mmCIF file with all atom_site columns, C-alpha atoms in Angstrom:
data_model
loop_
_atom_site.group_PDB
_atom_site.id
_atom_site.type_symbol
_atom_site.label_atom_id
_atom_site.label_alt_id
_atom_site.label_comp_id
_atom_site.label_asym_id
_atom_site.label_entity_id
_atom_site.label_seq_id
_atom_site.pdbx_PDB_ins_code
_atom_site.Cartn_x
_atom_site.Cartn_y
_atom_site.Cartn_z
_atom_site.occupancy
_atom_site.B_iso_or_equiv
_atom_site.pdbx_formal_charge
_atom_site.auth_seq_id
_atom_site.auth_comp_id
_atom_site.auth_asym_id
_atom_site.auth_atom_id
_atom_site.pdbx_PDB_model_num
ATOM 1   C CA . UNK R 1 1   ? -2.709  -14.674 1.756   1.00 73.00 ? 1   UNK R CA 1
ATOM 2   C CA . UNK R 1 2   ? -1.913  -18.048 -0.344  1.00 88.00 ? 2   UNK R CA 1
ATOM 3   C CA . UNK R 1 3   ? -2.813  -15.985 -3.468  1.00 92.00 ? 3   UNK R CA 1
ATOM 4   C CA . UNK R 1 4   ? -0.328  -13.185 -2.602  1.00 95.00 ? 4   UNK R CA 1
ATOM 5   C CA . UNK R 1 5   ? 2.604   -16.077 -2.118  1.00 94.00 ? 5   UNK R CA 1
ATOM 6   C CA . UNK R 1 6   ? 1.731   -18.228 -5.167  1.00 94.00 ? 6   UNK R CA 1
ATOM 7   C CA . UNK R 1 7   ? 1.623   -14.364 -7.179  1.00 95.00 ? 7   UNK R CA 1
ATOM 8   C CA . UNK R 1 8   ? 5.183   -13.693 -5.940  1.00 95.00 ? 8   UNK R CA 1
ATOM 9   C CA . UNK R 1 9   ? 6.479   -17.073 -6.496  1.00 93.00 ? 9   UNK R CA 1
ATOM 10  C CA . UNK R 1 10  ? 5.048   -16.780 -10.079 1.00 94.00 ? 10  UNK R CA 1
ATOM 11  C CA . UNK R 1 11  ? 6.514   -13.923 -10.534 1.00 94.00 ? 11  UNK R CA 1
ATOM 12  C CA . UNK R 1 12  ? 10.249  -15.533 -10.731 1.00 86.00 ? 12  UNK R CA 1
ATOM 13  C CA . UNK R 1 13  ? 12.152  -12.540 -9.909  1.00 90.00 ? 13  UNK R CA 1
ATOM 14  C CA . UNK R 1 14  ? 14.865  -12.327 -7.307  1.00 92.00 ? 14  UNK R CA 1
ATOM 15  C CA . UNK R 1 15  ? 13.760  -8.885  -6.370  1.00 96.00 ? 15  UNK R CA 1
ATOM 16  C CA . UNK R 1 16  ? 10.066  -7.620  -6.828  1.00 97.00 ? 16  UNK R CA 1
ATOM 17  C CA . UNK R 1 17  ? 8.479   -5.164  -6.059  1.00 98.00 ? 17  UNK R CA 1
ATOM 18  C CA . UNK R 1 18  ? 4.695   -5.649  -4.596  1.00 98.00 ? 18  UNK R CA 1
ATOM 19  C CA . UNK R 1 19  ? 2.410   -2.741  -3.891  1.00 98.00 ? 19  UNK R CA 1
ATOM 20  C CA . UNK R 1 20  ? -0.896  -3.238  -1.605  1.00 98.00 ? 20  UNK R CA 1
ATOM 21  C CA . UNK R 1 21  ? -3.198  -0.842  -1.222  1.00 97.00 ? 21  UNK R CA 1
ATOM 22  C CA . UNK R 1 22  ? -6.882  -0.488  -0.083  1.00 95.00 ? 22  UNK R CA 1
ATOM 23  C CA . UNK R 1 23  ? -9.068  1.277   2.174   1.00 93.00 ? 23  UNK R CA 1
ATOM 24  C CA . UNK R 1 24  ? -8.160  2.340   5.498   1.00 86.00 ? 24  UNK R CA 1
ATOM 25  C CA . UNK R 1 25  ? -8.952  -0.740  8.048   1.00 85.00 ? 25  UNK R CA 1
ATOM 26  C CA . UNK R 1 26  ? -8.884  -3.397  5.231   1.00 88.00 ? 26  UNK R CA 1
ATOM 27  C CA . UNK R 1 27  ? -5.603  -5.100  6.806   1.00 90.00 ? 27  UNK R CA 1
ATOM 28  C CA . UNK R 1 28  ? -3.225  -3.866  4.482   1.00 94.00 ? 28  UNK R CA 1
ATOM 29  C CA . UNK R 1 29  ? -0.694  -3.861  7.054   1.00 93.00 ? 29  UNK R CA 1
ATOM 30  C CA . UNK R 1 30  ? -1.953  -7.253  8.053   1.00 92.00 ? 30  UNK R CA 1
ATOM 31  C CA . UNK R 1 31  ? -1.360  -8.737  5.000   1.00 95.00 ? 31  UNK R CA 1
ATOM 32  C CA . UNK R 1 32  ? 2.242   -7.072  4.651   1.00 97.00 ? 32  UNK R CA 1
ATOM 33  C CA . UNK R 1 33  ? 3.132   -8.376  7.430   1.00 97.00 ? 33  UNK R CA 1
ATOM 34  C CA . UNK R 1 34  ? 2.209   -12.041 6.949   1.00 96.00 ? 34  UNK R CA 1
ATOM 35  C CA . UNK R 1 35  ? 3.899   -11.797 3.302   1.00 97.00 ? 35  UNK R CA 1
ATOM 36  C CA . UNK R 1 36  ? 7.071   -10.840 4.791   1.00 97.00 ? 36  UNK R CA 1
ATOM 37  C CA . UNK R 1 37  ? 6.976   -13.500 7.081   1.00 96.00 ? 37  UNK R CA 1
ATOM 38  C CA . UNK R 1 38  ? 5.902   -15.996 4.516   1.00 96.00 ? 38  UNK R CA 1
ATOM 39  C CA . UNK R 1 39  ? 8.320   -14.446 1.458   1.00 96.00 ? 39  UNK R CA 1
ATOM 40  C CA . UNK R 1 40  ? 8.533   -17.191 -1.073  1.00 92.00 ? 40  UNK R CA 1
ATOM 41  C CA . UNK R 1 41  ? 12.589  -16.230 -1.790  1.00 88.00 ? 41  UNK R CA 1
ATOM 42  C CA . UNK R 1 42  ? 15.837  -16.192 -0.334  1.00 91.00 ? 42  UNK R CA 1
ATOM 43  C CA . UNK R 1 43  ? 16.070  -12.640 0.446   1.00 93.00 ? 43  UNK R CA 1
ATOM 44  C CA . UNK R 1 44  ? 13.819  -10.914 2.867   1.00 95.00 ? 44  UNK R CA 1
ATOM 45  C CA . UNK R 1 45  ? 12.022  -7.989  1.647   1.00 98.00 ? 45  UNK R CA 1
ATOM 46  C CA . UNK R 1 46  ? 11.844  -4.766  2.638   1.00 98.00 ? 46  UNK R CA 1
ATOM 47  C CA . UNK R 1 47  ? 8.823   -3.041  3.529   1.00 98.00 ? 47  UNK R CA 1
ATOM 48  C CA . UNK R 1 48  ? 7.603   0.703   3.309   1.00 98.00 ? 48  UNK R CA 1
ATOM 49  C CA . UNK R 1 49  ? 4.792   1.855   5.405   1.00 98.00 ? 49  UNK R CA 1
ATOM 50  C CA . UNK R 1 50  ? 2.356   4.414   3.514   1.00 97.00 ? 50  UNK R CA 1
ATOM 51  C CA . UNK R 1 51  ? 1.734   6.027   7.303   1.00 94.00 ? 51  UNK R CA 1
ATOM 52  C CA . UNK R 1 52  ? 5.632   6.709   7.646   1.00 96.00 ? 52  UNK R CA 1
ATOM 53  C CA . UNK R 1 53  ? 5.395   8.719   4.317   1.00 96.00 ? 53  UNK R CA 1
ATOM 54  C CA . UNK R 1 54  ? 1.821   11.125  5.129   1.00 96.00 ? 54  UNK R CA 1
ATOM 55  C CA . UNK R 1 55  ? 2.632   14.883  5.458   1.00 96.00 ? 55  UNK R CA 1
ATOM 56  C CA . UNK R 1 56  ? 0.240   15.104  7.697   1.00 93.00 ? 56  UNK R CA 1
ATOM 57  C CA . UNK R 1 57  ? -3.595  13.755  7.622   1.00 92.00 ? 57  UNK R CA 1
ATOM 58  C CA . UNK R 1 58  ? -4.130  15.758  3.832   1.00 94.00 ? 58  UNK R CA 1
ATOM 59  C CA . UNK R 1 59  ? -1.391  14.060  2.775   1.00 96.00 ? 59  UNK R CA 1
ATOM 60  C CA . UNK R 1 60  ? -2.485  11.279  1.004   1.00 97.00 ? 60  UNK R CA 1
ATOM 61  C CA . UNK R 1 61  ? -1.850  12.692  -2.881  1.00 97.00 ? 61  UNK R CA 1
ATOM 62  C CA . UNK R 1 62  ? 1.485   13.918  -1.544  1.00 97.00 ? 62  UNK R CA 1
ATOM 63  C CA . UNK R 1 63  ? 2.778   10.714  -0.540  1.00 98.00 ? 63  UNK R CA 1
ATOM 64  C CA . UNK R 1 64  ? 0.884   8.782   -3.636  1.00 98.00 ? 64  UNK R CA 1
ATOM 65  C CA . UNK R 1 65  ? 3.016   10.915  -5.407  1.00 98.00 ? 65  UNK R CA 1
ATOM 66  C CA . UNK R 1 66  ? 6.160   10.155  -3.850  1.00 98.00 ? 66  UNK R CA 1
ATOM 67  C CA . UNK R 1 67  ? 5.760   6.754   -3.964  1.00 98.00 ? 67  UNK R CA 1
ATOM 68  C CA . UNK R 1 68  ? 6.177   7.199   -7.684  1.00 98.00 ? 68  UNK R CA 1
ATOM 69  C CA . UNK R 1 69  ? 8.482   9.365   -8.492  1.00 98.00 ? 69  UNK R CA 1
ATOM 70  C CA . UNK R 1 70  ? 11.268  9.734   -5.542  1.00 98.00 ? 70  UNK R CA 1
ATOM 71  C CA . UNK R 1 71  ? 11.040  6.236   -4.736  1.00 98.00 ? 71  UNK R CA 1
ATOM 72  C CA . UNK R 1 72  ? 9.874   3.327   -7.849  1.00 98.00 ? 72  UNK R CA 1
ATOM 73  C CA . UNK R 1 73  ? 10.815  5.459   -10.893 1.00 98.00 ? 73  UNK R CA 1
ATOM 74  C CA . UNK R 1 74  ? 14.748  6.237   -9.400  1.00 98.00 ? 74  UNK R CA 1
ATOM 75  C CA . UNK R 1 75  ? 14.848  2.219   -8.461  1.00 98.00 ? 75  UNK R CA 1
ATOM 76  C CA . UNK R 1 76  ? 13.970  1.197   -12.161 1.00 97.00 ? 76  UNK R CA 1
ATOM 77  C CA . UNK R 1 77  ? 15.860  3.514   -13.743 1.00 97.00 ? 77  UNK R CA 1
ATOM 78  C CA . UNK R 1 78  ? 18.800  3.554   -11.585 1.00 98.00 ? 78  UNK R CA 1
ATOM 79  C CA . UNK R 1 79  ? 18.719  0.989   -9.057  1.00 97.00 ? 79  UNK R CA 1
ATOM 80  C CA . UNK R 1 80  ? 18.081  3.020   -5.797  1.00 98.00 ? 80  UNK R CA 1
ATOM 81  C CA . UNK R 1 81  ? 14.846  5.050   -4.949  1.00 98.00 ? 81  UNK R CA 1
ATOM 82  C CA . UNK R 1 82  ? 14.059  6.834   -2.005  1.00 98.00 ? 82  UNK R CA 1
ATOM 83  C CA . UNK R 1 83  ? 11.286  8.089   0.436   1.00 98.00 ? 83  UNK R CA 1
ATOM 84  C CA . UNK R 1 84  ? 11.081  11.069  3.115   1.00 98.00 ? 84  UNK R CA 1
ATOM 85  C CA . UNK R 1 85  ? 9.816   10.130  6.220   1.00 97.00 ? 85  UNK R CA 1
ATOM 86  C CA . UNK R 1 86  ? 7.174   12.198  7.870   1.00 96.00 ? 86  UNK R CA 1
ATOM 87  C CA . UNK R 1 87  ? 7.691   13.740  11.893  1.00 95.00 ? 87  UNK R CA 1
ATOM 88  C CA . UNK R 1 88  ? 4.288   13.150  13.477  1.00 89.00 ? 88  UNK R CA 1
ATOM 89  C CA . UNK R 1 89  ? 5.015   14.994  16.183  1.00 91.00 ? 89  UNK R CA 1
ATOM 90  C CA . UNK R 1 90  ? 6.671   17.726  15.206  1.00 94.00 ? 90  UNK R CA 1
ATOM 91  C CA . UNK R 1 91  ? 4.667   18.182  12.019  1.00 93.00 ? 91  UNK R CA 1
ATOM 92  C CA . UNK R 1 92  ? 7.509   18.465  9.927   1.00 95.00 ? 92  UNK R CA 1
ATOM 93  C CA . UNK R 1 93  ? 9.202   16.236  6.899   1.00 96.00 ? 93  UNK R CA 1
ATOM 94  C CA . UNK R 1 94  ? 12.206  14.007  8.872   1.00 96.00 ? 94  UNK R CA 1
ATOM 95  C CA . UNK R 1 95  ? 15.134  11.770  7.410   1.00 97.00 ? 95  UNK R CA 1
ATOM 96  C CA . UNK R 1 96  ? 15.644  10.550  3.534   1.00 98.00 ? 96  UNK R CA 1
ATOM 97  C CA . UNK R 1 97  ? 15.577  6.095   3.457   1.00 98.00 ? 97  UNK R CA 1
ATOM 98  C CA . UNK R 1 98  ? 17.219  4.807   0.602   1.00 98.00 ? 98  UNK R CA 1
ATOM 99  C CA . UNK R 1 99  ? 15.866  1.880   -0.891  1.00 98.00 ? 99  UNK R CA 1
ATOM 100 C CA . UNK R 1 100 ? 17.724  -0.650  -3.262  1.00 97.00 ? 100 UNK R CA 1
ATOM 101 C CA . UNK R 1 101 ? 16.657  -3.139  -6.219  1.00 96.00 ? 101 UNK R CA 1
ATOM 102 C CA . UNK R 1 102 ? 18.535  -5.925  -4.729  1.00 96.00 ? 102 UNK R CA 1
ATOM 103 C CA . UNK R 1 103 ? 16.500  -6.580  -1.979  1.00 97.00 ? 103 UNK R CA 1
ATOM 104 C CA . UNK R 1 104 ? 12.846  -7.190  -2.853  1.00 98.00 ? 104 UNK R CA 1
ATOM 105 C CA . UNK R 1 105 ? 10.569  -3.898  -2.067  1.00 98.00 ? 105 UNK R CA 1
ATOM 106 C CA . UNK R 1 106 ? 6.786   -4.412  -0.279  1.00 98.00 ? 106 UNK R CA 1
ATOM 107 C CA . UNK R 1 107 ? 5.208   -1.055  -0.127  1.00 98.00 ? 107 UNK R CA 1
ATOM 108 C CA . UNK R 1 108 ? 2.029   -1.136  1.689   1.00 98.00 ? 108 UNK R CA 1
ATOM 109 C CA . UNK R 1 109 ? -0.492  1.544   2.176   1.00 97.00 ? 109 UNK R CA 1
ATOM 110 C CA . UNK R 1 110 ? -3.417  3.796   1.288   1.00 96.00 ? 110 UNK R CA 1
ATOM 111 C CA . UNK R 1 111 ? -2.608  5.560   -2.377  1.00 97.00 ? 111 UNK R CA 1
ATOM 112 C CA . UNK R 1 112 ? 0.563   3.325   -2.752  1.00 98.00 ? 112 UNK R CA 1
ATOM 113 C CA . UNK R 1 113 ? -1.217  2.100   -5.907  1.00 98.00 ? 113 UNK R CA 1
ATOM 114 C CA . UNK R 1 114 ? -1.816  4.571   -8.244  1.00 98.00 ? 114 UNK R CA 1
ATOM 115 C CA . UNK R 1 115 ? -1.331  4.879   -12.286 1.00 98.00 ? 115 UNK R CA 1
ATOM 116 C CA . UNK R 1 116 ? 2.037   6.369   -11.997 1.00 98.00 ? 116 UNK R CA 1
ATOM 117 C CA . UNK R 1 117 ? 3.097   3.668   -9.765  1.00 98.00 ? 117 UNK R CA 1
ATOM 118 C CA . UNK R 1 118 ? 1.565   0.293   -11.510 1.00 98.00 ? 118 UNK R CA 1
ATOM 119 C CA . UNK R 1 119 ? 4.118   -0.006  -14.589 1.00 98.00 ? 119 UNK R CA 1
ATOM 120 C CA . UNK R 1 120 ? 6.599   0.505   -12.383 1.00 98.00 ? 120 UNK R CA 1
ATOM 121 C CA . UNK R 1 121 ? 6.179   -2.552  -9.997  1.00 98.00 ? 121 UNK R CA 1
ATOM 122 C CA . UNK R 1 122 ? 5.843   -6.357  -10.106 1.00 98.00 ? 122 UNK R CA 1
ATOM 123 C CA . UNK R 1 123 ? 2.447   -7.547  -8.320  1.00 98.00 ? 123 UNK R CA 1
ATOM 124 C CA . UNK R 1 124 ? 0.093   -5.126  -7.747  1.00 98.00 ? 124 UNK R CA 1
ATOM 125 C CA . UNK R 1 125 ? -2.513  -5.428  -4.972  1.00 98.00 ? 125 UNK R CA 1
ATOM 126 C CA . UNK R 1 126 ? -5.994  -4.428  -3.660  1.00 97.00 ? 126 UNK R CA 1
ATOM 127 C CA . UNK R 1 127 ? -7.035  -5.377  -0.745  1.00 96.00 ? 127 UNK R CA 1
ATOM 128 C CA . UNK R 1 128 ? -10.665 -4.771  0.824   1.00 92.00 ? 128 UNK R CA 1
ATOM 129 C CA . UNK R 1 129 ? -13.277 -5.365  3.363   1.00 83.00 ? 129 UNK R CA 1
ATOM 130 C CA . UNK R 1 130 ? -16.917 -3.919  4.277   1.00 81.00 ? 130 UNK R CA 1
ATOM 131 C CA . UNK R 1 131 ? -17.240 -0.252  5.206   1.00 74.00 ? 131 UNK R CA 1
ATOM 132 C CA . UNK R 1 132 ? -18.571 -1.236  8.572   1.00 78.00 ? 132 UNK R CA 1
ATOM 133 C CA . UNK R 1 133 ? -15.811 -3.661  9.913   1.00 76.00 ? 133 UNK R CA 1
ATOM 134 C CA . UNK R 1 134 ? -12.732 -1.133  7.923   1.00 72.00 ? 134 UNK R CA 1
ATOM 135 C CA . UNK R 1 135 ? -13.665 1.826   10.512  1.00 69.00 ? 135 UNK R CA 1
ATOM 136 C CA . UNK R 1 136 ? -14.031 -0.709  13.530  1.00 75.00 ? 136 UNK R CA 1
ATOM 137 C CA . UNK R 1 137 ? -10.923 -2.063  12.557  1.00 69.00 ? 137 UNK R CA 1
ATOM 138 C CA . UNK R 1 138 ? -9.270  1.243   12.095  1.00 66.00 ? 138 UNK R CA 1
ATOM 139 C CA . UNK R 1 139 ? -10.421 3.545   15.004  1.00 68.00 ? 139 UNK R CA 1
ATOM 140 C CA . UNK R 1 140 ? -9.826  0.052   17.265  1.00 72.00 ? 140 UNK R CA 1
ATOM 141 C CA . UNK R 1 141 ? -6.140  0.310   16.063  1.00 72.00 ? 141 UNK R CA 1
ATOM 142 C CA . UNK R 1 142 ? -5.210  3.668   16.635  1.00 67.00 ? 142 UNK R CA 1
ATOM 143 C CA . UNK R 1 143 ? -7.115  4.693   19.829  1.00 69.00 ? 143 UNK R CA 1
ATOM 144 C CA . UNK R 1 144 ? -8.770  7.260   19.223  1.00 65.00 ? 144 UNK R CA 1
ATOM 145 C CA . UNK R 1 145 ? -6.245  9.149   17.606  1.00 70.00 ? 145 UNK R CA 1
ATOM 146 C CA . UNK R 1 146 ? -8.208  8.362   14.166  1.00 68.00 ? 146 UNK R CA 1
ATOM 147 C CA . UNK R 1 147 ? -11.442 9.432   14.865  1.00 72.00 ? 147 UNK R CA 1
ATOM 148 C CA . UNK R 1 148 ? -11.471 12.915  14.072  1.00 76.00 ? 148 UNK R CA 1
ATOM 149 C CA . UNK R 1 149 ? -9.727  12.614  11.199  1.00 79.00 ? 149 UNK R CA 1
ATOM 150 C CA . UNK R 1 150 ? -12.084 9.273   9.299   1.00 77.00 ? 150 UNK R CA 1
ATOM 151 C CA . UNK R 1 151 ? -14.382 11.626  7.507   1.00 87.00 ? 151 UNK R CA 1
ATOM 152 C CA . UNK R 1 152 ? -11.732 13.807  6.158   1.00 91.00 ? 152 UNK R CA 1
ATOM 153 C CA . UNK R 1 153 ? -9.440  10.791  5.233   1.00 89.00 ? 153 UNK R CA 1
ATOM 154 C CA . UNK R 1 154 ? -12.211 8.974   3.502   1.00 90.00 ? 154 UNK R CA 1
ATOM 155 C CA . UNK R 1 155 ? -12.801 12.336  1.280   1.00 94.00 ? 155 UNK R CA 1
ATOM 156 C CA . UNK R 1 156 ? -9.137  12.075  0.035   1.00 95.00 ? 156 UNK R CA 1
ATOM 157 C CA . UNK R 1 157 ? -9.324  8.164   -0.183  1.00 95.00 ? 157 UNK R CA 1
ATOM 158 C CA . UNK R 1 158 ? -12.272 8.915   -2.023  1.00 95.00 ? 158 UNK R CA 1
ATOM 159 C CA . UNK R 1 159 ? -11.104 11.119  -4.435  1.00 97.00 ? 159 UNK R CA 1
ATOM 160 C CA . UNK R 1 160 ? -7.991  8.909   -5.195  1.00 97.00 ? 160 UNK R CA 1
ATOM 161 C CA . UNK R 1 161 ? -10.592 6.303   -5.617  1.00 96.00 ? 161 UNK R CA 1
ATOM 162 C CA . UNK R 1 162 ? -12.095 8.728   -8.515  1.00 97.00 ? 162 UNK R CA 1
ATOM 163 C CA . UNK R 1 163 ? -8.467  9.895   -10.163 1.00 97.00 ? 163 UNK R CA 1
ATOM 164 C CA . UNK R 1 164 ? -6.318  6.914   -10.384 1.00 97.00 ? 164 UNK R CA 1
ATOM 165 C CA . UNK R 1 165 ? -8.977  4.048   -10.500 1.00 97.00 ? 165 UNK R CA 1
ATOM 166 C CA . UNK R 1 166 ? -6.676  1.975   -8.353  1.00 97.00 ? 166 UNK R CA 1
ATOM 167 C CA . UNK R 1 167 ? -8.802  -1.549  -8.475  1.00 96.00 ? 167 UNK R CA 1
ATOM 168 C CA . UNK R 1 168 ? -8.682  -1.965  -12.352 1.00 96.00 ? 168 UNK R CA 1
ATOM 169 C CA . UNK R 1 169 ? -4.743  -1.697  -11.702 1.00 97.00 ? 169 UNK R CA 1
ATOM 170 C CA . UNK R 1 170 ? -4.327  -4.505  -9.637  1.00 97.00 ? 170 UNK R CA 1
ATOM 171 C CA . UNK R 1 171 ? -3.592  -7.470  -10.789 1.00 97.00 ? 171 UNK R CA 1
ATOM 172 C CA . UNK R 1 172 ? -4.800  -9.358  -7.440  1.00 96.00 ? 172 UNK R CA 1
ATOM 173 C CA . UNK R 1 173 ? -7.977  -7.951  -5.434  1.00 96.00 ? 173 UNK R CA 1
ATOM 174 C CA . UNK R 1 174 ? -9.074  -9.616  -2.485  1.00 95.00 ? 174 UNK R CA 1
ATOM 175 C CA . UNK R 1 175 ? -11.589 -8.882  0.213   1.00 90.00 ? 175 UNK R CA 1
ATOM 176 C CA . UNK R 1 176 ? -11.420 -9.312  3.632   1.00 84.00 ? 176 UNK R CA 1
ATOM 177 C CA . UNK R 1 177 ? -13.472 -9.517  6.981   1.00 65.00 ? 177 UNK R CA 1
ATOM 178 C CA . UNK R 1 178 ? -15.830 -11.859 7.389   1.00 44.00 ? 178 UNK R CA 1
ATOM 179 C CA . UNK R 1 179 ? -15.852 -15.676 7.942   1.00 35.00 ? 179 UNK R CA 1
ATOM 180 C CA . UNK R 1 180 ? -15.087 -16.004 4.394   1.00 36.00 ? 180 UNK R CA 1
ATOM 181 C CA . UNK R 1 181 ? -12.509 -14.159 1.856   1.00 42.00 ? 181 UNK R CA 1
ATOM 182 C CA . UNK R 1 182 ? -12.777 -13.916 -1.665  1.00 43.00 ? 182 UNK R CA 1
ATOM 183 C CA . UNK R 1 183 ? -9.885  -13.342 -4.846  1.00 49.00 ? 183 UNK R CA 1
ATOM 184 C CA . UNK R 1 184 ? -10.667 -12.283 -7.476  1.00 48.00 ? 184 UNK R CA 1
ATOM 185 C CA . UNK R 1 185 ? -7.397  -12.160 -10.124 1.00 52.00 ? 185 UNK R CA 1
ATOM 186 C CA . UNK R 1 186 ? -7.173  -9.728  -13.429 1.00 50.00 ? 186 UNK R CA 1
ATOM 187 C CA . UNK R 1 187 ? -7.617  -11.753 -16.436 1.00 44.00 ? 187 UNK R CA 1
ATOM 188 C CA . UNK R 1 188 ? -5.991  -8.666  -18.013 1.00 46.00 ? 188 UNK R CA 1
ATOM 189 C CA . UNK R 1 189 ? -9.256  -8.324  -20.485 1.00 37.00 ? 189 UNK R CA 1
ATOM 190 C CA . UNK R 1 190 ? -11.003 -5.978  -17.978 1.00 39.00 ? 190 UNK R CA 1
ATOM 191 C CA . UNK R 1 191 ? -12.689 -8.352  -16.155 1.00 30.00 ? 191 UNK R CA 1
ATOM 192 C CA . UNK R 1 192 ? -12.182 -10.471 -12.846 1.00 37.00 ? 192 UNK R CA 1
ATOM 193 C CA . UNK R 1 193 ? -12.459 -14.262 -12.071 1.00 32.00 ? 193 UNK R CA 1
ATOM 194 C CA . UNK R 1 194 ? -13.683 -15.329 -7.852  1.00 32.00 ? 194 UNK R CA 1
ATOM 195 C CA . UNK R 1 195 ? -11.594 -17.799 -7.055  1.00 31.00 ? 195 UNK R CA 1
#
């Protein structure tokens, strides 16, 4: 968490925008959470949930996509982005949120980081933990109503694992989980230091 903060910080921007993305159960949300809380500016940033954005549980790619081009690519060029929420329920796209580059953005979520995305944001993150403790941790959080869908949700993770190569985009990964966590920051040369 400390490297996230001192990464924004560093950054000295008014208004970044932070993407972190990892596995399902990693504490992606976790992390989010505790960086909004512990925002190293004046404004308080605003943060977009991956989960709000899912058409559905095959829509990882869809919302990856999204990310990119309704929401980041609009904000850089013209200063206001968007994303389409996503009616669990009813199975059905809901309301348009319009996001600004005056406030600083955290978007946080599975296929948030992709290589569309990464030259359009700040801080780029990656955020892991062991394959064991990420499905405790994620079937434990949303009671059951998970389970059927891990295998098929992994296969898409997967994949997006395969096509956009997300960890060599991020400038911080960190792993989470046990007693101890590592980071390990880009040098920018392809290679990672533990720190």
């Amino acid at each position: 968490m400390d490297a996230v903060v001192a990464a924004v910080a560093a950054l000295a921007q008014p208004t970044p925008v932070v993407l972190i993305d990892g596995p399902s159960g990693a504490g992606k949300s976790t992390l989010a959470d505790r960086l909004v809380r512990s925002w190293p500016g004046p404004v308080r940033p605003e943060l977009v949930r991956m989960d709000e954005l899912y058409p559905g549980w095959t829509g990882l790619a869809a919302a990856s996509a999204q990310v990119a081009e309704e929401l980041l690519r609009p904000l850089r060029s013209t200063g206001t982005g968007r994303w389409c929420g996503y009616d669990w329920k009813r199975g059905e796209p809901a309301e348009w949120h319009p996001v600004v580059a005056d406030v600083p953005l955290i978007i946080e979520g599975c296929g948030s980081l992709s290589r569309a995305s990464a030259p359009l944001v700040d801080l780029r993150v990656w955020l892991t933990a062991d394959d064991e403790v990420r499905k405790e941790r994620a079937l434990a959080r949303d009671n059951g109503s998970f389970d059927a869908y891990w295998d098929m949700w992994q296969t898409q993770f997967d994949a997006f694992l395969v096509r956009e190569e997300p960890v060599g985009l991020a400038d911080l990964v960190l792993e989470s989980g046990g007693a101890a966590a590592r980071t390990r920051r880009s040098t920018g040369a392809g290679t990672t230091v533990v720190s």
